[in-house]
XYZ file of C-alpha atoms in Angstrom:
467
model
C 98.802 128.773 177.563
C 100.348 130.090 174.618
C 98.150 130.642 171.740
C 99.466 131.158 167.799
C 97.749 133.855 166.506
C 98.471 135.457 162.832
C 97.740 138.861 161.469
C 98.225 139.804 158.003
C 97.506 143.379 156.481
C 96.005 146.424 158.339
C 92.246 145.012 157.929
C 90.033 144.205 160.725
C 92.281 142.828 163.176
C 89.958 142.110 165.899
C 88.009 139.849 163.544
C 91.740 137.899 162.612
C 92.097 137.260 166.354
C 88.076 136.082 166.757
C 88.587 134.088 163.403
C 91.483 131.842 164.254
C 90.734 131.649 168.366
C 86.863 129.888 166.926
C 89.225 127.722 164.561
C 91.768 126.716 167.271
C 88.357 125.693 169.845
C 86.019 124.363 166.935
C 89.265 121.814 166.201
C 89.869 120.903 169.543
C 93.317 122.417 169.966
C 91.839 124.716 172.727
C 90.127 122.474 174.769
C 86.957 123.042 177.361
C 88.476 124.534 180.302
C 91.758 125.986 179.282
C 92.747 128.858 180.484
C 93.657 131.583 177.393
C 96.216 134.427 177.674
C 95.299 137.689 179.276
C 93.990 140.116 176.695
C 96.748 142.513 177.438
C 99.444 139.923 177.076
C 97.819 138.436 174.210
C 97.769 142.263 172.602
C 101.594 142.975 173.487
C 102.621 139.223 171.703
C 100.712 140.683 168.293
C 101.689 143.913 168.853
C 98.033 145.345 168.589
C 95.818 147.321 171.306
C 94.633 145.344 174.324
C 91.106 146.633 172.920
C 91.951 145.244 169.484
C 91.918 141.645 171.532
C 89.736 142.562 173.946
C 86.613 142.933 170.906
C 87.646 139.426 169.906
C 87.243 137.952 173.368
C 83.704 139.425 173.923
C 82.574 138.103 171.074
C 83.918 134.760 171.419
C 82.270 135.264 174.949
C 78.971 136.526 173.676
C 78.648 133.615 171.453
C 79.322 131.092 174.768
C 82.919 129.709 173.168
C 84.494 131.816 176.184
C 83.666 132.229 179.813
C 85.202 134.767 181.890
C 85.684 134.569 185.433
C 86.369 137.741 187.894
C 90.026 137.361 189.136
C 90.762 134.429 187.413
C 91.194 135.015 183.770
C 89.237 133.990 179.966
C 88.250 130.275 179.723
C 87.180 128.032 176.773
C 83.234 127.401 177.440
C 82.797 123.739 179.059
C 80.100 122.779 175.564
C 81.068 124.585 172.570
C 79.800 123.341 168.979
C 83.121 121.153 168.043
C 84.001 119.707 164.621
C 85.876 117.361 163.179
C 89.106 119.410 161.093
C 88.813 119.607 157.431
C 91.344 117.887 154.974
C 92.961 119.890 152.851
C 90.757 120.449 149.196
C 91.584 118.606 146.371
C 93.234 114.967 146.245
C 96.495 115.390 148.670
C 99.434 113.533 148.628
C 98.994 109.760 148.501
C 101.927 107.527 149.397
C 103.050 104.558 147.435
C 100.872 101.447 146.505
C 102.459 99.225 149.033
C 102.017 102.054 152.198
C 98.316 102.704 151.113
C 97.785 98.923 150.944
C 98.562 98.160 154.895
C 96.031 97.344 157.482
C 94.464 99.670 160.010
C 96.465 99.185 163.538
C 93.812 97.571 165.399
C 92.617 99.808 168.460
C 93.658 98.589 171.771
C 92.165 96.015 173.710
C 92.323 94.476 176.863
C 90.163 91.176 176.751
C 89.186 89.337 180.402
C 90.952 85.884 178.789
C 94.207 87.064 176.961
C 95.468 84.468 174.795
C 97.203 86.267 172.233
C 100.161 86.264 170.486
C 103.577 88.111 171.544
C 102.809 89.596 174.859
C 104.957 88.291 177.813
C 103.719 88.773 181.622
C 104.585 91.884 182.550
C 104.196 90.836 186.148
C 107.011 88.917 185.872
C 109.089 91.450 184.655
C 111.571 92.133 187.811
C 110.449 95.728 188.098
C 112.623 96.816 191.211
C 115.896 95.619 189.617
C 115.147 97.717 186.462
C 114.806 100.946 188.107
C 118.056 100.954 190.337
C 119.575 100.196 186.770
C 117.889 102.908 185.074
C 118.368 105.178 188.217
C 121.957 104.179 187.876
C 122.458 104.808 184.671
C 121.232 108.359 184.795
C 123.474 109.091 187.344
C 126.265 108.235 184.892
C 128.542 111.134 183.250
C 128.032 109.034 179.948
C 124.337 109.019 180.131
C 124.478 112.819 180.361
C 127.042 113.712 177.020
C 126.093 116.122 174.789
C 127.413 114.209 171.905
C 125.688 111.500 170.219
C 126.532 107.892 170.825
C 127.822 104.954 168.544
C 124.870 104.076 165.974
C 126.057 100.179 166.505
C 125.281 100.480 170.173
C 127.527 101.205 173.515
C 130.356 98.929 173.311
C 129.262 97.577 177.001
C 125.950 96.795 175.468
C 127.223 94.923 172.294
C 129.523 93.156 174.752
C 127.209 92.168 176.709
C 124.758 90.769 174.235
C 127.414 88.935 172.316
C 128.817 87.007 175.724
C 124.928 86.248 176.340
C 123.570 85.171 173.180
C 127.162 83.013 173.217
C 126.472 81.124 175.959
C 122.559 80.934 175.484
C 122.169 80.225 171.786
C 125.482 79.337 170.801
C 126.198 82.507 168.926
C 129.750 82.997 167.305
C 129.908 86.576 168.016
C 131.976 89.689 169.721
C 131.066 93.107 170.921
C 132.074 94.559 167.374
C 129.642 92.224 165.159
C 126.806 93.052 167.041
C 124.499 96.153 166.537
C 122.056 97.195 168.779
C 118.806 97.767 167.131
C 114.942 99.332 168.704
C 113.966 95.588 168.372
C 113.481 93.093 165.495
C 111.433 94.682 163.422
C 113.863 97.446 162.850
C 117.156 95.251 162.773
C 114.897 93.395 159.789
C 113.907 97.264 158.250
C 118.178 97.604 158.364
C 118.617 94.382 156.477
C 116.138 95.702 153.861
C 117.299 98.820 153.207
C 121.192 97.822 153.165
C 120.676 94.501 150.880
C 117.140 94.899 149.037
C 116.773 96.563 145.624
C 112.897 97.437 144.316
C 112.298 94.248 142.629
C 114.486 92.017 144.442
C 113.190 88.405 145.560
C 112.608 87.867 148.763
C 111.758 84.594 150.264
C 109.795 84.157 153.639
C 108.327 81.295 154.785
C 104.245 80.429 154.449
C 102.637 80.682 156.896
C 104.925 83.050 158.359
C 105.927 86.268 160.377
C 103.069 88.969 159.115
C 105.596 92.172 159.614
C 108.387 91.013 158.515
C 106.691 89.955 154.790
C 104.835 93.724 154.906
C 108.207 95.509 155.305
C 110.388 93.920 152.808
C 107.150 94.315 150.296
C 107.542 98.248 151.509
C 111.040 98.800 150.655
C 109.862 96.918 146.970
C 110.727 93.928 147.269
C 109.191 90.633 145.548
C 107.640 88.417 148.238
C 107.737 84.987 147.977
C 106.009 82.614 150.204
C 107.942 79.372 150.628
C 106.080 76.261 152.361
C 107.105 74.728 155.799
C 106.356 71.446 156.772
C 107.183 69.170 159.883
C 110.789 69.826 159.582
C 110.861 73.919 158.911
C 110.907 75.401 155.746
C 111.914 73.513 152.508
C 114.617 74.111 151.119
C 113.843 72.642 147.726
C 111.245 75.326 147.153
C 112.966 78.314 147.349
C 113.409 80.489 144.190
C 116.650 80.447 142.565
C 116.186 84.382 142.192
C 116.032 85.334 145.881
C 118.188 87.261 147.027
C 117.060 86.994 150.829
C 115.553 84.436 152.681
C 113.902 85.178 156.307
C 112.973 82.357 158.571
C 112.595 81.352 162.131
C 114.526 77.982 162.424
C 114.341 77.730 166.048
C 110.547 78.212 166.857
C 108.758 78.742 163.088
C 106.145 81.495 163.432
C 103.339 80.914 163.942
C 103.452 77.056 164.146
C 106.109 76.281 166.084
C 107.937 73.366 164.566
C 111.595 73.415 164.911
C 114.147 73.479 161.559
C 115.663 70.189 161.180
C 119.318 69.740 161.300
C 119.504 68.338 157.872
C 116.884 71.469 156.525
C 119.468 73.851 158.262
C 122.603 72.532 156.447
C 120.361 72.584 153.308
C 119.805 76.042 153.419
C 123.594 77.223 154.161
C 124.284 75.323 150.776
C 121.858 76.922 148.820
C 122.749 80.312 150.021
C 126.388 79.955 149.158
C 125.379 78.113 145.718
C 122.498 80.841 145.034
C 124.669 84.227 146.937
C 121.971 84.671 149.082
C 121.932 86.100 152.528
C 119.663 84.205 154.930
C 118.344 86.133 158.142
C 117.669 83.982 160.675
C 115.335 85.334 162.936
C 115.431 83.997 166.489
C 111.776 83.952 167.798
C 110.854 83.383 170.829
C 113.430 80.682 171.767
C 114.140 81.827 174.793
C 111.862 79.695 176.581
C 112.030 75.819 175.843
C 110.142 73.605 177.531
C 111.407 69.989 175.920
C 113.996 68.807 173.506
C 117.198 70.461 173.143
C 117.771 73.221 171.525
C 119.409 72.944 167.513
C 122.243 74.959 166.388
C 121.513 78.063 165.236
C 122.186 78.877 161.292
C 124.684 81.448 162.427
C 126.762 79.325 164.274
C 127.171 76.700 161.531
C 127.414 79.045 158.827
C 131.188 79.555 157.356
C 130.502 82.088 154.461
C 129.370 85.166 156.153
C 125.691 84.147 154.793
C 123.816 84.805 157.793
C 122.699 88.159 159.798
C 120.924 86.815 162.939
C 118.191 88.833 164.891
C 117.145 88.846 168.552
C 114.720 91.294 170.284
C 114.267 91.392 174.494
C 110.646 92.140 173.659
C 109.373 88.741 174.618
C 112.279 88.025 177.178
C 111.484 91.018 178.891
C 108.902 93.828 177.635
C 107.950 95.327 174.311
C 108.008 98.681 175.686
C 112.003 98.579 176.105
C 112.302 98.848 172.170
C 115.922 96.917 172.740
C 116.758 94.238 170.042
C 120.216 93.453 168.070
C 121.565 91.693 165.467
C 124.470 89.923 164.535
C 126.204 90.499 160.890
C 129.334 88.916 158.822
C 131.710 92.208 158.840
C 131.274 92.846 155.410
C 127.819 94.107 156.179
C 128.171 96.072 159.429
C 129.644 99.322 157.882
C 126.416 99.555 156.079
C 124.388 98.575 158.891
C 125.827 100.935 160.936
C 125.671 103.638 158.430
C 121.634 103.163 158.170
C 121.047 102.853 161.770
C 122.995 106.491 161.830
C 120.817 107.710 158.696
C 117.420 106.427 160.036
C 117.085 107.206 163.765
C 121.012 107.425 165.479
C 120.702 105.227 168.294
C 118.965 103.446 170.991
C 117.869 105.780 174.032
C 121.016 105.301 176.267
C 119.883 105.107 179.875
C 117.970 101.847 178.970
C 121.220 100.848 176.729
C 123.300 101.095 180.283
C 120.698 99.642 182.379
C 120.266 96.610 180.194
C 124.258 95.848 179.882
C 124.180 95.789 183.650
C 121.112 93.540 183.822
C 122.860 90.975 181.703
C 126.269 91.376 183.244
C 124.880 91.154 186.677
C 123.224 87.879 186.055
C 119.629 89.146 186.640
C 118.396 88.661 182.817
C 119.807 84.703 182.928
C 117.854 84.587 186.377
C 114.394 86.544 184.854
C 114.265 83.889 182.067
C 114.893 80.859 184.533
C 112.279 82.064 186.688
C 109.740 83.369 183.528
C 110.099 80.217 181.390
C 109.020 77.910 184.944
C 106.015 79.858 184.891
C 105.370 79.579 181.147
C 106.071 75.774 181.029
C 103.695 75.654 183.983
C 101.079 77.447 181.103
C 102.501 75.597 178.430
C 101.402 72.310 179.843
C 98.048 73.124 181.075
C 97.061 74.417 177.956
C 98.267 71.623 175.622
C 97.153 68.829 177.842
C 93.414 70.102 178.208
C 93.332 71.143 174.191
C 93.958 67.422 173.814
C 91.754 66.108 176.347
C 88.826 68.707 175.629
C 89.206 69.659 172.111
C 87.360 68.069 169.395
C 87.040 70.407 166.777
C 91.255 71.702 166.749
C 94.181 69.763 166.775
C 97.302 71.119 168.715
C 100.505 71.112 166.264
C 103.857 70.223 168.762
C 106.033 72.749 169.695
C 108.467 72.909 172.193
C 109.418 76.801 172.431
C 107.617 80.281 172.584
C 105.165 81.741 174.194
C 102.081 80.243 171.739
C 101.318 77.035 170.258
C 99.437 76.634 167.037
C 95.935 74.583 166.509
C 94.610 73.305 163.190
C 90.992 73.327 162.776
C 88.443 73.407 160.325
C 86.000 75.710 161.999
C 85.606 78.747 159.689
C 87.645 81.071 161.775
C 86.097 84.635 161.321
C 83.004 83.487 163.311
C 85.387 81.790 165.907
C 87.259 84.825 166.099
C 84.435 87.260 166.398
C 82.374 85.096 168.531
C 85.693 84.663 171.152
C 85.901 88.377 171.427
C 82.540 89.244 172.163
C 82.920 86.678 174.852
C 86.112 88.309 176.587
C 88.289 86.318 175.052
C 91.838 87.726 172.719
C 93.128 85.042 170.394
C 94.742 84.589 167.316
C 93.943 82.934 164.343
C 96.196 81.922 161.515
C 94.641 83.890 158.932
C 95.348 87.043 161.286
C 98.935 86.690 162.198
C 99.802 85.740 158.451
C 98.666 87.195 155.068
C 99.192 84.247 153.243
C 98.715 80.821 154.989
C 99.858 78.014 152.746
C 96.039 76.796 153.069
C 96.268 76.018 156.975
C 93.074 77.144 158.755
C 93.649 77.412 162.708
C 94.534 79.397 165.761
C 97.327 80.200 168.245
C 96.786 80.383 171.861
C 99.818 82.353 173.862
C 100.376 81.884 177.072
C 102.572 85.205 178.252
C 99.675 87.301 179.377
C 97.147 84.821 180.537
C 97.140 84.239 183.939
C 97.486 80.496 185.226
C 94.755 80.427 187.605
C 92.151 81.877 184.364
C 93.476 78.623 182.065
C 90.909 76.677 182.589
C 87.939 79.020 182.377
C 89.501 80.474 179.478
C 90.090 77.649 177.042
C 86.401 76.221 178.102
C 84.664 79.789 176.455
C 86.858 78.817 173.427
C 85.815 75.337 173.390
C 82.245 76.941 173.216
C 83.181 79.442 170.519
C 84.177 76.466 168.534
C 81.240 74.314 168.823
C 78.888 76.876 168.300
C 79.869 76.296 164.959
């Protein structure tokens, strides 16, 4: 292993070398059981006597932070003292209010019963099929170019996403309005910094989608919760100052409800009376599982008012990082221009592989075959929360991967008392930072196996009448 060592002035150098070896095991940078450099290679690296690093060893030894072994080399000690690595003195640099204001990412869980939010079934996934693609398109001369690819996307990608979301959704959209994005969250983070000024209003809806309120409040914008009600988001309650609205007309997060048609036209007209863009967010409407699916915004919309955003994190897997989004061409220079600034573009291999996935049929196919399998869930679920549940009532939906229960159970003790029984759920308060006073959970169904339904919901029941 190499090890950075620094020497300054003609002073005690063996003590330098002892100094900042201690440092690098005390911080855990050399860990119990690496192997260090040989003394003499060590010496000819810092230009010093093999002596000069041979006094630091034995002292490092003599104190039992190094072991030596006969023909095998100088070892960091299996126990040394450890601690944890100092701060800097004095008060550092702080980031702005809205970065120091964020919650903690929660640390990673894996409950027995796994009803929450946003995960698919990764054993659905078709695994085999993805890896001859990806093998594929390594093998590819324009996997392996030196230069740097188009920020929007490759052009087979964008083509392929535009004939699928056309046929799918409806979408009125070619290869060259499309730009390929590391999922949602940064095609909405594009959209911010492209369109939103510090100070700017932004509407979202209330309850609504948790990340995307935090990031347009971190580039500075003016969040503005906006109510939804049985038929989506009401129109007659937006500010006249926004300058954005974001909202999820086809499955509202996190209840579920659908936009209405006459909502949807709403909308269009105030954006065009008010110069407002309106980013429709398309989540989770990949899987239906009754009624027919509305037109989306984009598709009705004659102005160039609407960007629309898709991920393949739910219709596939999160750890893809693949999403897109769809802009009126006055915007997509800019877009462009920001997905160059911020990160480039998408890893290419999984670009290629996923433009033969959907040109080969096989993501149409995966979605046929998931959303079975989910309906299968779907049903279960809401048919034994309204047989068994007294104490939540389910709100409809007919999309997603979650539906959305209203109860008056104080929810933190629900919550807690669910995971220290095995069980990972949602409540309303959690997904959303401001509610619009609804008090409730969601219960996905992407991760929870079928056969662990029933057990599942009946240690929830319990958590709720423990109450």
């Amino acid at each position: 292993m190499d090890v950075h060592v620094t020497l300054t002035g003609r002073g005690d150098l063996a003590a330098q070398i002892y100094r900042q070896l201690l440092d690098a095991v005390l911080d855990g940078r050399l860990r119990p059981g690496e192997r260090l450099p040989p003394s003499r290679e060590l010496a000819v690296s810092l230009a010093v006597s093999r002596n000069t690093v041979a006094a630091a060893y034995d002292r490092l030894t003599a104190e039992g932070f190094l072991v030596g072994r006969v023909g095998a080399g100088t070892f960091v000690g299996e126990h040394p003292v450890s601690r944890a690595r100092s701060a800097p003195g004095g008060h550092g640099v702080l980031p702005r209010a809205q970065w120091r204001e964020l919650p903690e990412r929660a640390e990673p869980w894996r409950p027995r019963f796994d009803f929450r939010v946003g995960v698919p079934d990764v054993e659905l996934f078709p695994w085999q099929s993805w890896r001859r693609l990806v093998a594929g398109a390594l093998r590819w001369s324009a996997v392996r170019s030196a230069d740097y690819a188009d920020p929007a996307g490759s052009p087979e990608l964008r083509a392929a996403i535009a004939r699928h979301i056309g046929l799918s959704r409806s979408v009125r959209a070619g290869a060259d309005d499309v730009v390929v994005t590391a999922g949602a969250q940064q095609a909405l983070d594009l959209v911010s910094r492209v369109l939103v000024d510090p100070g700017d209003v932004v509407a979202v809806e209330e309850p609504g989608y948790g990340p995307a309120r935090a990031l347009f409040a971190a580039h500075g914008a003016k969040v503005v919760g906006v109510p939804v009600d049985a038929e989506g988001l009401d129109v007659s309650r937006l500010p006249a100052r926004a300058r954005l609205v974001y909202t999820t007309p086809s499955h509202q997060f996190p209840l579920g409800m659908a936009m209405s048609a006459a909502r949807r036209a709403a909308l269009l007209e105030w954006a065009t009376r008010a110069g407002a863009v309106v980013v429709e967010d398309d989540y989770d409407s990949e899987f239906r599982f009754s009624d027919r699916p509305l037109q989306p915004l984009q598709s009705l919309d004659r102005q160039g008012r609407v960007v629309y955003v898709g991920t393949f994190s739910k219709t596939l897997l999160p750890l893809l990082r693949l999403g897109f989004l769809v802009a009126p061409a006055t915007l997509r220079p800019a877009l462009t221009a920001a997905r160059q600034l911020t990160d480039w573009h998408s890893e290419l291999a999984g670009q290629a592989a996923l433009a033969r996935f959907i040109d080969e049929g096989l993501l149409a196919r995966h979605v046929r075959r998931a959303g079975r399998e989910y309906g299968r869930r779907h049903a279960l679920i809401a048919a034994t929360v309204e047989r068994d549940f007294a104490k939540a009532r389910l709100i409809p939906s007919a999309a997603g991967l979650h539906v959305c229960l209203d109860s008056d159970v104080p929810m933190e003790g629900f919550a807690r008392r669910a995971r220290e029984r095995g069980v990972g759920v949602n409540t309303i308060e959690g997904l959303c930072p401001d509610t619009g006073g609804r008090t409730g959970f969601a219960l996905g169904f992407g991760a929870v196996r079928f056969d662990d339904i029933d057990e599942g919901l009946a240690v929830l029941r319990g958590c709720l009448e423990d109450e």
